[in-house]
Short mmCIF file of C-alpha atoms and ligand atoms in Angstrom, two decimals:
data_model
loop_
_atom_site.label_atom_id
_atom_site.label_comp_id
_atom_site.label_asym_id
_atom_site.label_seq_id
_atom_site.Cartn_x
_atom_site.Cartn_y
_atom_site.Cartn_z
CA UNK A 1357 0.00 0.00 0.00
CA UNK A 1358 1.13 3.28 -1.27
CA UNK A 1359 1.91 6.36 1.31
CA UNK A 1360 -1.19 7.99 0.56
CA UNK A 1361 -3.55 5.09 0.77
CA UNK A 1362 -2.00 4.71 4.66
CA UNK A 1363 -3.18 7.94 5.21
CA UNK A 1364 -6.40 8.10 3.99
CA UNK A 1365 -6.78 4.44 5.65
CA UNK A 1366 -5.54 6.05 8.98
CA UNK A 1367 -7.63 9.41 8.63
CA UNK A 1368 -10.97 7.60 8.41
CA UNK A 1369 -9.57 5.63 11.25
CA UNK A 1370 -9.39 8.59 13.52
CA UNK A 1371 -12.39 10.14 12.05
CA UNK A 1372 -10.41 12.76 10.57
CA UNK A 1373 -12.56 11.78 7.27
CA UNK A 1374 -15.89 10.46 8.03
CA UNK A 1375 -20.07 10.83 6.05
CA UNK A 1376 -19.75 14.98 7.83
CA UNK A 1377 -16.32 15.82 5.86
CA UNK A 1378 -16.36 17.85 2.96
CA UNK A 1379 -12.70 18.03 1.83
CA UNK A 1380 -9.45 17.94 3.68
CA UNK A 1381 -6.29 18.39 2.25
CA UNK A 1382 -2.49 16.19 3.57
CA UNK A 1383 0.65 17.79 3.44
CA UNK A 1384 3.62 14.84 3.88
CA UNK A 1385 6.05 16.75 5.78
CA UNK A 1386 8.54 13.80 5.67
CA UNK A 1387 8.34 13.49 1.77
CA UNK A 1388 8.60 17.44 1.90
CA UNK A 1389 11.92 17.43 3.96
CA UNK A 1390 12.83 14.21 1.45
CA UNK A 1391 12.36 16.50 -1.48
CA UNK A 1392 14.30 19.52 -0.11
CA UNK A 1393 17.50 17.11 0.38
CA UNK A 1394 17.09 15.63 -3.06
CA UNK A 1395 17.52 19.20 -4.25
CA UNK A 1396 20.28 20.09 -1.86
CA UNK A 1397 21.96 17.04 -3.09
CA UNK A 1398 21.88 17.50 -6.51
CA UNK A 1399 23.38 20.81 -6.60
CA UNK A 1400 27.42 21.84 -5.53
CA UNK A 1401 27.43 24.23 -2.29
CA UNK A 1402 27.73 27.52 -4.44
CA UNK A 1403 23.91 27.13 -5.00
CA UNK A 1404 21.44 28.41 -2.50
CA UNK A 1405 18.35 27.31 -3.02
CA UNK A 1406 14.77 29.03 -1.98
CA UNK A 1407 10.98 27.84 -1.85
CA UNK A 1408 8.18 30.28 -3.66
CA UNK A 1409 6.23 30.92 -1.19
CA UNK A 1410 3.35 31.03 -3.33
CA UNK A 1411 3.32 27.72 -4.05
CA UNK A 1412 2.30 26.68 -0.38
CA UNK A 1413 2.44 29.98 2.27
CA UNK A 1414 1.06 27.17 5.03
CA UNK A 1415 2.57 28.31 7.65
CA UNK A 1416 3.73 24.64 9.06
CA UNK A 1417 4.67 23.93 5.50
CA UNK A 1418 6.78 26.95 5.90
CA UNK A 1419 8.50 26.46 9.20
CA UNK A 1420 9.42 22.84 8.00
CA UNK A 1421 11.15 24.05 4.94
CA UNK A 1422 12.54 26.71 6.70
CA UNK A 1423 14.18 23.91 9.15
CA UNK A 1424 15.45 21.89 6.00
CA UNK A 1425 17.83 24.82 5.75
CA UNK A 1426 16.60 26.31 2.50
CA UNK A 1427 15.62 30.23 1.76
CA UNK A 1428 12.08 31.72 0.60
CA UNK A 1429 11.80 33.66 -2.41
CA UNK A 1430 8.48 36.19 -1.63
CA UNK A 1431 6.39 37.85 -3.60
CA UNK A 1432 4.43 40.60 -1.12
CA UNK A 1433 4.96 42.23 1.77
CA UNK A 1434 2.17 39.08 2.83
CA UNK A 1435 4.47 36.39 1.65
CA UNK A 1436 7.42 38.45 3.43
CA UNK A 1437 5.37 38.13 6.43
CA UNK A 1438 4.68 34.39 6.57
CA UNK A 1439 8.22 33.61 5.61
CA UNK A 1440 9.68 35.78 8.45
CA UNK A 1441 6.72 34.27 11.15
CA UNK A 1442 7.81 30.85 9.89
CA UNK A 1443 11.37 30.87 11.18
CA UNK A 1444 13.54 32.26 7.49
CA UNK A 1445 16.03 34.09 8.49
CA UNK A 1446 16.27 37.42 6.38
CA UNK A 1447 19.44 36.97 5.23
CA UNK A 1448 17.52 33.95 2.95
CA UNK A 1449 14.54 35.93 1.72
CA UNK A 1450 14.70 37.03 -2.11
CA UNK A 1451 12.01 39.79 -2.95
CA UNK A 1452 10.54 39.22 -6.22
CA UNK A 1453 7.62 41.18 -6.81
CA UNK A 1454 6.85 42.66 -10.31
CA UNK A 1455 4.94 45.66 -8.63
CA UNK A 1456 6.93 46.99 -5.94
CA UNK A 1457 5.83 50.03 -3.45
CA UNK A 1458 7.80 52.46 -2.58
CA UNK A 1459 7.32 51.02 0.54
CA UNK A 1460 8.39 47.52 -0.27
CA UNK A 1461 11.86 48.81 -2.19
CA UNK A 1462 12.35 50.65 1.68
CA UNK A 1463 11.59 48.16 4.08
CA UNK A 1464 14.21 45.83 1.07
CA UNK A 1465 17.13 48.58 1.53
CA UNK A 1466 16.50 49.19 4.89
CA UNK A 1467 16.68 45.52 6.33
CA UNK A 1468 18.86 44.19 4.04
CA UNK A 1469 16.60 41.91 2.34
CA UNK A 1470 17.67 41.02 -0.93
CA UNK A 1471 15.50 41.74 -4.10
CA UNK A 1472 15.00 41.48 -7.96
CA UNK A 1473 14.21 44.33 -10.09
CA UNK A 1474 11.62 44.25 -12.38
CA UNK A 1475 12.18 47.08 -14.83
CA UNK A 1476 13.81 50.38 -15.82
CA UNK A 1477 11.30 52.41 -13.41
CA UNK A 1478 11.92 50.31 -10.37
CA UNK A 1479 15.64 50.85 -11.37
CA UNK A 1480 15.53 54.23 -11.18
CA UNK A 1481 13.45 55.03 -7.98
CA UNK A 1482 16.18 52.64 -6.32
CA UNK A 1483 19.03 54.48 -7.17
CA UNK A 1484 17.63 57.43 -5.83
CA UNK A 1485 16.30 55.53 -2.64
CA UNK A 1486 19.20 53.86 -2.28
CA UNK A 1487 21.09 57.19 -1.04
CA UNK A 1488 18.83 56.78 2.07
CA UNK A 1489 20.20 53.30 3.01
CA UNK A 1490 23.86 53.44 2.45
CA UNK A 1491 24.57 50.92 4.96
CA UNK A 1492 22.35 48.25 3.72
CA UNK A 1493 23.56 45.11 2.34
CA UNK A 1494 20.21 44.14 0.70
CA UNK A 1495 21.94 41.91 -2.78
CA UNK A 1496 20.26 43.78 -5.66
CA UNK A 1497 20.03 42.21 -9.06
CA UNK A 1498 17.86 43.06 -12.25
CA UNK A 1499 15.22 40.30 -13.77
CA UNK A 1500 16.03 40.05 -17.56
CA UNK A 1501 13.81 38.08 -20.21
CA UNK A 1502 15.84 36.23 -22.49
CA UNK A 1503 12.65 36.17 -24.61
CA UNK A 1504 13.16 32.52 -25.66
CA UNK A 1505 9.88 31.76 -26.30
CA UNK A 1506 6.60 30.19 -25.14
CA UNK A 1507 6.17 25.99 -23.21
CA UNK A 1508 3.29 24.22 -23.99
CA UNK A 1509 1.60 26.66 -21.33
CA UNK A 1510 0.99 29.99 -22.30
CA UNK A 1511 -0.34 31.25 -18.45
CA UNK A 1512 3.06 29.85 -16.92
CA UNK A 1513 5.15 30.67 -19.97
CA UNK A 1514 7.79 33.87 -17.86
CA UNK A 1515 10.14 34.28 -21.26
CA UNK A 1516 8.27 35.20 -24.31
CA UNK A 1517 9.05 37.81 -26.08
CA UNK A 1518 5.93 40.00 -24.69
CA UNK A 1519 5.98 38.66 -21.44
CA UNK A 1520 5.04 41.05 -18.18
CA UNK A 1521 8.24 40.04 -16.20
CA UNK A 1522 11.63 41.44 -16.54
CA UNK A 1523 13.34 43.53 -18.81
CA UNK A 1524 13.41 42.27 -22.17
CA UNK A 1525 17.03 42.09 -23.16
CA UNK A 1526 16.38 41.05 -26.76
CA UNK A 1527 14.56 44.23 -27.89
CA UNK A 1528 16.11 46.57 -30.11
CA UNK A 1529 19.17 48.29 -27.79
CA UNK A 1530 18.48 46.80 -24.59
CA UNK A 1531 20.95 44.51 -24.56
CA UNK A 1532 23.96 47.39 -24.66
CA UNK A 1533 21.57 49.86 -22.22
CA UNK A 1534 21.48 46.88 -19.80
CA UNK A 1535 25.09 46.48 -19.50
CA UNK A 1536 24.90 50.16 -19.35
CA UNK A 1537 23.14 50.04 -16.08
CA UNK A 1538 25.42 48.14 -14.67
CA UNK A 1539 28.36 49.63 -15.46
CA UNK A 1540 26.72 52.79 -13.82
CA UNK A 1541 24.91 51.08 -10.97
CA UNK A 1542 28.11 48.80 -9.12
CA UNK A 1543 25.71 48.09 -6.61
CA UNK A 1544 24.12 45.87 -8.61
CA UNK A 1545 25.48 42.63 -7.84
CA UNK A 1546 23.34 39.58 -9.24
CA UNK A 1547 21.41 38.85 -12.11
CA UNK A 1548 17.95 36.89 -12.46
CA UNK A 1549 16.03 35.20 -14.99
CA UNK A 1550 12.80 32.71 -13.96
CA UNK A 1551 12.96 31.31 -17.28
CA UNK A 1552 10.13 28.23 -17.44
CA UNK A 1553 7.33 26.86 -15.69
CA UNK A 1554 4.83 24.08 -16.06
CA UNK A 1555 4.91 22.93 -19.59
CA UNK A 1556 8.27 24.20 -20.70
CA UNK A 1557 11.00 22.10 -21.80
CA UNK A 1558 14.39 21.89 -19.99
CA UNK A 1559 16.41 22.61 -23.08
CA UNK A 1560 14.62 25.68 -22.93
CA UNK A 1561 15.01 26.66 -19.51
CA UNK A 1562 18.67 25.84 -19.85
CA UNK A 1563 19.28 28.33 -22.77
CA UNK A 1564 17.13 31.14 -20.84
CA UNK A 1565 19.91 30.42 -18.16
CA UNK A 1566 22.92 30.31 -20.57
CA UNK A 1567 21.54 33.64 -21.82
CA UNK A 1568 21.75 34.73 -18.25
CA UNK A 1569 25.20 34.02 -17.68
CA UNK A 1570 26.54 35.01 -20.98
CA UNK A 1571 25.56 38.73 -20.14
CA UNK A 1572 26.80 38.48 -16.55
CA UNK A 1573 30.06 37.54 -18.07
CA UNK A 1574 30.03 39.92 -20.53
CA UNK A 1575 29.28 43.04 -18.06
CA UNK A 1576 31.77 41.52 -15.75
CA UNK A 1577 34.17 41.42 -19.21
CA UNK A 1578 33.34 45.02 -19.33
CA UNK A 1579 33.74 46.42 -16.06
CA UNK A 1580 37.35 44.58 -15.89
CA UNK A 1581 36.23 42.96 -12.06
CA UNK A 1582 33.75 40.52 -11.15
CA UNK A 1583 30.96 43.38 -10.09
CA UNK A 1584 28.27 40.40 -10.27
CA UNK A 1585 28.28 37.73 -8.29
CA UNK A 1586 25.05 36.19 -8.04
CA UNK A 1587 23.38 34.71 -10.52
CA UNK A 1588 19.55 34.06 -9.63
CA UNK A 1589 18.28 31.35 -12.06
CA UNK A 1590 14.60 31.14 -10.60
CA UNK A 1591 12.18 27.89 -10.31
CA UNK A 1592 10.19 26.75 -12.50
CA UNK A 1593 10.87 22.79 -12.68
CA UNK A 1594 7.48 21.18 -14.64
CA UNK A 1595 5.96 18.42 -12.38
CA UNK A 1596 4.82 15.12 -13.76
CA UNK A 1597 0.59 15.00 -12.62
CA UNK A 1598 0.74 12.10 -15.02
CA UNK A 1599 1.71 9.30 -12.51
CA UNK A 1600 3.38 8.96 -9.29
CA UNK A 1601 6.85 8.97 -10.44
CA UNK A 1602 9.25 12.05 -10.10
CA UNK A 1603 10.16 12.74 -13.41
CA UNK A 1604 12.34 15.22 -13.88
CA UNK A 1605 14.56 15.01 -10.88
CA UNK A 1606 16.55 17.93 -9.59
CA UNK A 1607 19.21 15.21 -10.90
CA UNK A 1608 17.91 15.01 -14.01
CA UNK A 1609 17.92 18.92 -14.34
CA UNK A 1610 20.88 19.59 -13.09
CA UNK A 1611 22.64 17.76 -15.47
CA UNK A 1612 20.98 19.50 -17.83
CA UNK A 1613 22.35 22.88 -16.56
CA UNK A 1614 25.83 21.17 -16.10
CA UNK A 1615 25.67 20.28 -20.02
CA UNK A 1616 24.59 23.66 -21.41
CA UNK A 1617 25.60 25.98 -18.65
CA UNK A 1618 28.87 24.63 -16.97
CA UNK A 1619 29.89 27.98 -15.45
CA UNK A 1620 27.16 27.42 -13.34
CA UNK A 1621 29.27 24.84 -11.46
CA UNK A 1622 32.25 25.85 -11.37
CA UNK A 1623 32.31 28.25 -7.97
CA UNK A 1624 32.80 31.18 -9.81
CA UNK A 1625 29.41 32.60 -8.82
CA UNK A 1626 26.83 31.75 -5.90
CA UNK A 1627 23.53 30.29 -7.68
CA UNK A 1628 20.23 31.10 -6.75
CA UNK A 1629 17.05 28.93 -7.27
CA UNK A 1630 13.87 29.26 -6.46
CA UNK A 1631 11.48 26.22 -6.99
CA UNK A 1632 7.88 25.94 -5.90
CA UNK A 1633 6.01 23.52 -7.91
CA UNK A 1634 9.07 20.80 -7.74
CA UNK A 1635 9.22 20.73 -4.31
CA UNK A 1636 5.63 20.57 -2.77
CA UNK A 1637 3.24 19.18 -5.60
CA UNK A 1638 4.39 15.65 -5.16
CA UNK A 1639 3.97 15.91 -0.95
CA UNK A 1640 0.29 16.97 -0.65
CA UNK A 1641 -2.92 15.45 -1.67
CA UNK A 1642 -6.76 16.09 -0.97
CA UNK A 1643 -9.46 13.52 0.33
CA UNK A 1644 -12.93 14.49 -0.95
CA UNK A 1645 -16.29 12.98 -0.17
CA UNK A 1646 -19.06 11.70 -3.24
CA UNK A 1647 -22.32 13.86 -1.96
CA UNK A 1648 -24.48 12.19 -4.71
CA UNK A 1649 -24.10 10.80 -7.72
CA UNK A 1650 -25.70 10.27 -11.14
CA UNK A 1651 -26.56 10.00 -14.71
CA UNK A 1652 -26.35 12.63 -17.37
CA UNK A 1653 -26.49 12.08 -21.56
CA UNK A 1654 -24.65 8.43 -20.31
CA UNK A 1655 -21.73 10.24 -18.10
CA UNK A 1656 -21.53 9.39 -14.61
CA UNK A 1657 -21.50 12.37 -12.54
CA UNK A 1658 -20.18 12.15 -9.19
CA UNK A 1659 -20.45 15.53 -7.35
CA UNK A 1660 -17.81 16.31 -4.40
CA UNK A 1661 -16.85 19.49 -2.39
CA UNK A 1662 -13.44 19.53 -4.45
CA UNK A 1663 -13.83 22.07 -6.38
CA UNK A 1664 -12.41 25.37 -8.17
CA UNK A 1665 -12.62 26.90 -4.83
CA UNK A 1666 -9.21 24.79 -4.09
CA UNK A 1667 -8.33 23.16 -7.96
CA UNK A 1668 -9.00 26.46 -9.49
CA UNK A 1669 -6.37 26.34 -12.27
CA UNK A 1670 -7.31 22.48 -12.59
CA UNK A 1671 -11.23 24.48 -13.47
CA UNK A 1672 -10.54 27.24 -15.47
CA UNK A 1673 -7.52 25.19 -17.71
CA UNK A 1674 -8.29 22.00 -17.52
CA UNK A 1675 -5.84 21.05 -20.14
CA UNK A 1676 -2.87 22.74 -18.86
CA UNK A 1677 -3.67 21.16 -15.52
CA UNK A 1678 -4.91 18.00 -15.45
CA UNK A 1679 -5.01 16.25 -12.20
CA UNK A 1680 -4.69 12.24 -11.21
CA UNK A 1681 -7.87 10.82 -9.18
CA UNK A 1682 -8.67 7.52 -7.27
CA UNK A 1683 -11.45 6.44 -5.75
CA UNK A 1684 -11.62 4.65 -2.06
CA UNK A 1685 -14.87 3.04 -0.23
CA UNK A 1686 -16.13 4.64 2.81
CA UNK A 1687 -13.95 2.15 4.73
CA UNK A 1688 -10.99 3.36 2.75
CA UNK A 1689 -10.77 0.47 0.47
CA UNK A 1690 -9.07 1.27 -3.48
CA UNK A 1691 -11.96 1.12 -5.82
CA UNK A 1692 -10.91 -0.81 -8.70
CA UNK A 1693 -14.09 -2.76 -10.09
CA UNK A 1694 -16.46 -1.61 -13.02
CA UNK A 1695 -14.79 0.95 -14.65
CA UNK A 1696 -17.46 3.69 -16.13
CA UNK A 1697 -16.62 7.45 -18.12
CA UNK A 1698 -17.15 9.97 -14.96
CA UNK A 1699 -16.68 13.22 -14.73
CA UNK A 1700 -15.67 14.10 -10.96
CA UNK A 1701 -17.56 17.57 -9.95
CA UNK A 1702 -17.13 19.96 -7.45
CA UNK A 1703 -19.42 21.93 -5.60
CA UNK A 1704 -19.21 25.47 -7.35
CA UNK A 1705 -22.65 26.68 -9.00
CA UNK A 1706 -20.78 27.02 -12.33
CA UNK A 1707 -20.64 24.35 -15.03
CA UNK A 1708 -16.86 24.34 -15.66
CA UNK A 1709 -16.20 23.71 -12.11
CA UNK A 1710 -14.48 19.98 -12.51
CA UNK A 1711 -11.31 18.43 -11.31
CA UNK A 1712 -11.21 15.68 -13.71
CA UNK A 1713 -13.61 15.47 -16.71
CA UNK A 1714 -14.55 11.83 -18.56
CA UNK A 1715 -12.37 10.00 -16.94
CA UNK A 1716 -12.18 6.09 -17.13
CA UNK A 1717 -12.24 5.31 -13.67
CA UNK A 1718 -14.16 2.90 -10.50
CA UNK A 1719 -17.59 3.62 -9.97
CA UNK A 1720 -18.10 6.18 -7.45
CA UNK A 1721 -21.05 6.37 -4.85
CA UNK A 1722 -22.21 8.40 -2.49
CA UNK A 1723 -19.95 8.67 0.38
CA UNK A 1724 -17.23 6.80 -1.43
CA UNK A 1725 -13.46 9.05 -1.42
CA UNK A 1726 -11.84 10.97 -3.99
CA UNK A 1727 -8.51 11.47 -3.57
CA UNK A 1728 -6.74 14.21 -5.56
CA UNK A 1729 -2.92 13.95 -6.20
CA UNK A 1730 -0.03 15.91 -6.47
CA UNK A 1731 -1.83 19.34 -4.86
CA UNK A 1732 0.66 20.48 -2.47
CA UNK A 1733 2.07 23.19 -4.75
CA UNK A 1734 -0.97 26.25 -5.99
CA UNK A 1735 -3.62 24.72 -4.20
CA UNK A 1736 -4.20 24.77 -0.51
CA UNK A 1737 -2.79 28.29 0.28
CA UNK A 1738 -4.32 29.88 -3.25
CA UNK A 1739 -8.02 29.76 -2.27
CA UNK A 1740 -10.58 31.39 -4.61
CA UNK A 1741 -13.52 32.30 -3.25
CA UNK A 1742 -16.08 31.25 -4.96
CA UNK A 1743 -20.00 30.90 -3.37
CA UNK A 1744 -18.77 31.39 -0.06
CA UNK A 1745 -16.93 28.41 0.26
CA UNK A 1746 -14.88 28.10 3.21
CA UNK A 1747 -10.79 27.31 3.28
CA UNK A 1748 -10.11 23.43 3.81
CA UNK A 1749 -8.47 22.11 6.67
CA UNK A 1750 -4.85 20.86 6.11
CA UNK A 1751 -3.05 17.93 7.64
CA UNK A 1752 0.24 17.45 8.33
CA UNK A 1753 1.72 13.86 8.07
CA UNK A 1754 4.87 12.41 9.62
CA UNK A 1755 6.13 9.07 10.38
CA UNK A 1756 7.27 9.27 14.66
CA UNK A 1757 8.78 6.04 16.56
CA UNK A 1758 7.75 4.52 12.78
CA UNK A 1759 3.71 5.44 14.10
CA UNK A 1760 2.28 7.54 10.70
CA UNK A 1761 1.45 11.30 12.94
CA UNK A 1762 -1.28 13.26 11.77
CA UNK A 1763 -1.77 16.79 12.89
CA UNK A 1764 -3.59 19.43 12.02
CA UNK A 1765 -1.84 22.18 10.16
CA UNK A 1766 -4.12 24.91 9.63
CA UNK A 1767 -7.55 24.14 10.50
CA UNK A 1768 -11.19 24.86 8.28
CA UNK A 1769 -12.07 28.01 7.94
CA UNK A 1770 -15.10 29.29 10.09
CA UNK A 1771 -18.68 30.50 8.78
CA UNK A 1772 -18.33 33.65 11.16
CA UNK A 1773 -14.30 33.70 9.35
CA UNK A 1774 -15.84 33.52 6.04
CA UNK A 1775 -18.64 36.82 7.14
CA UNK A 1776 -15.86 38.93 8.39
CA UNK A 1777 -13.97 38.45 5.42
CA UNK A 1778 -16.57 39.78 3.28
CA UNK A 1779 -17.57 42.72 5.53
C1 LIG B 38 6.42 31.48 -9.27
C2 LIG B 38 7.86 31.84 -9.24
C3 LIG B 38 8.79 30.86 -8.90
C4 LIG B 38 8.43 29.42 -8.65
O1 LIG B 38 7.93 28.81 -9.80
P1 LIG B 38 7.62 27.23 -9.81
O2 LIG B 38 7.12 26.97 -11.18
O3 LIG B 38 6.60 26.95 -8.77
O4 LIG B 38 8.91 26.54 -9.51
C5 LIG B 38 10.12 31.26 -8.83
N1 LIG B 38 10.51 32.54 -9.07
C6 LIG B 38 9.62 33.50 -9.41
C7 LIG B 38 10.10 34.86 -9.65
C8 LIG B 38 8.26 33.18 -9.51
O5 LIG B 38 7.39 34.13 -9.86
#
């Protein structure tokens, strides 16, 4: 028996799932931990790596990748919140918003915290700002797009040649005025590109990169010293939802980068990453309960309370986000007789809202399971809300004195919670 049938097994055994529950979500802290030192691993020690917060801003989800020794990258002064609350030190945060404040770019300079520029604006208010802060020691670097084209996922595709983020260093002149700044700017020291996401291939990631570090060699050429130092090579590893299996590793990618990007390795500069999907998807998964069930133009239709209110990308792009689903007996047994077409609902008053749509699957009944895998990255922490629908409680699951520990982790959101929220 698989890791997640234990769990469901042991969470209708202590009632944490039982004919009352709606949906609950499990976070595997182990596997989590298990992840982070698979990544650690397959990288020398000039990398540091980070978590995006926004792939899971669970606060125990937090604190337990902040104790596998890792850095956040943060988004908002929210993220930069939760990150600092859950034990990351400041000297690991990254600041990576595209939409800055004022406010944000001092509270960066003023406590050191290191950040990523977005664009020629933001450049400009810093280097005025910056006057202000002349002690700090906040690492400042510059986003570029290496504009290397669209993955199979246009939403998650961060290089195209129009995208929103960074500054486009293939456009007509911007190449030269980049290395420009630089050369007038020496306090900026590192360099970022997050060049993929879902859907893209590695190949391309890996020449987003290489563009990267040809230009930080070439300003660095330029200047006659090593002014950068850093080279910030974002997240962005595509998950397999396919399967169970892992697939790419951080092995697998790293050779990649070792192949077309072997300065990367060789000391010369500390490497930043920042993955979110690649290390949380794979460690959480949902438990959902069949409410009813029926017939409709020869689909079964089995309606649960998983819906776009937690698998909202999984609703609105069901193609770009297809999701793996099983279904388990009341008592917790696999389903695995009389296969029928099903489309698994949720509970949204909107037709779109499914998680998986004609699939080929065990017959589902009322008060059967669903369980969802591979949602511990973009699900629990990005709620949408949608009729009212509360937040889902969240489990977190260890193994202690070889016992599987189940704890709560952030609990349901209230009815009162959900009034206040809209008053
Ligand atoms: C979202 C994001 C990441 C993480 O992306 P994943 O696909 O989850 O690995 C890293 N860096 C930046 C700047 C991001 O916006």
């Amino acid at each position: 028996m698989n890791r997640e049938h234990q769990i469901l097994q042991r969470a209708i055994r202590n009632r944490l799932l039982s004919s009352e529950t709606t949906a609950v979500g499990f976070m595997d802290l182990d596997g989590l931990a298990k992840s982070i030192d698979d990544l650690i691993a397959a990288f020398p020690d000039n990398f540091q790596h980070t978590f995006a917060v926004k792939a899971n801003s669970l606060r125990h989800v937090l604190m337990k990748i902040s104790h596998c020794g890792i850095g956040a990258e943060v988004a908002s002064p929210g993220e930069l919140t939760m990150a600092q609350s859950a034990g990351f030190d400041i000297s690991k945060i990254i600041f990576d918003s595209p939409a800055k404040t004022l406010d944000d770019l001092r509270q960066c300079l003023k406590h050191s915290i290191a950040f990523n520029l977005d664009n020629e604006q933001e450049l400009e208010r810093v280097a005025e700002l910056i006057e202000d802060y002349p002690s700090s020691e906040a690492v400042i670097g510059f986003r570029i797009n290496p504009q290397i084209g669209s993955g199979a996922i246009s939403s998650t595709s961060t290089a195209t040649s129009t995208s929103k983020f960074g500054y486009p260093i293939g456009d007509e002149g911007n190449r030269e005025r980049l290395i420009g700044y630089y050369l007038k700017y020496p306090w900026l020291t590192s360099i970022h590109t997050h060049a993929g996401s879902q859907g893209c291939p590695l190949e391309l990631m890996a020449q987003g990169i290489g563009e990267l570090v040809a230009v930080a060699e070439e300003i660095n050429a330029r200047k006659g010293e090593q002014q950068i130092i850093r080279l910030d090579i974002g997240g962005g590893l595509p998950v397999n939802f396919a399967s169970p299996e892992v697939k790419p590793t951080f092995a697998e990618y790293a050779d990649i980068l070792r192949r077309n990007v072997p300065l990367l390795f060789t000391g010369k500069y500390t490497v930043k990453t920042e993955f979110g999907r690649a290390i949380a998807a794979k460690n959480g998964f949902m438990a959902t309960r069949v409410e009813y069930t029926k017939l409709a133009g020869g689909r079964h239709i089995a309606t649960t309370h998983a819906g776009a209110q937690i698998m909202t990308r999984t609703a609105f792009l069901p193609a770009a986000w297809p999701i793996r689903v099983e279904g388990f007996t009341p008592e917790g047994a696999l389903k695995t007789e009389e296969k029928v077409q099903t489309d698994v609902a949720g509970p949204c008053c909107f037709a779109a809202d499914l998680v998986a749509k004609d699939v080929l699957i065990p017959k589902l009944e009322p008060n059967d399971y669903v369980a969802i895998y591979d949602t511990g990255a973009y699900y629990f922490s990005n709620h949408f809300d949608y009729n009212s629908l509360p937040r889902i409680a969240v489990y977190g699951v260890s193994t202690k004195s070889g016992e599987l520990s189940i704890e709560l982790i952030r609990r349901a959101e209230t009815l009162s919670e959900v009034v206040s929220n809209m008053s």
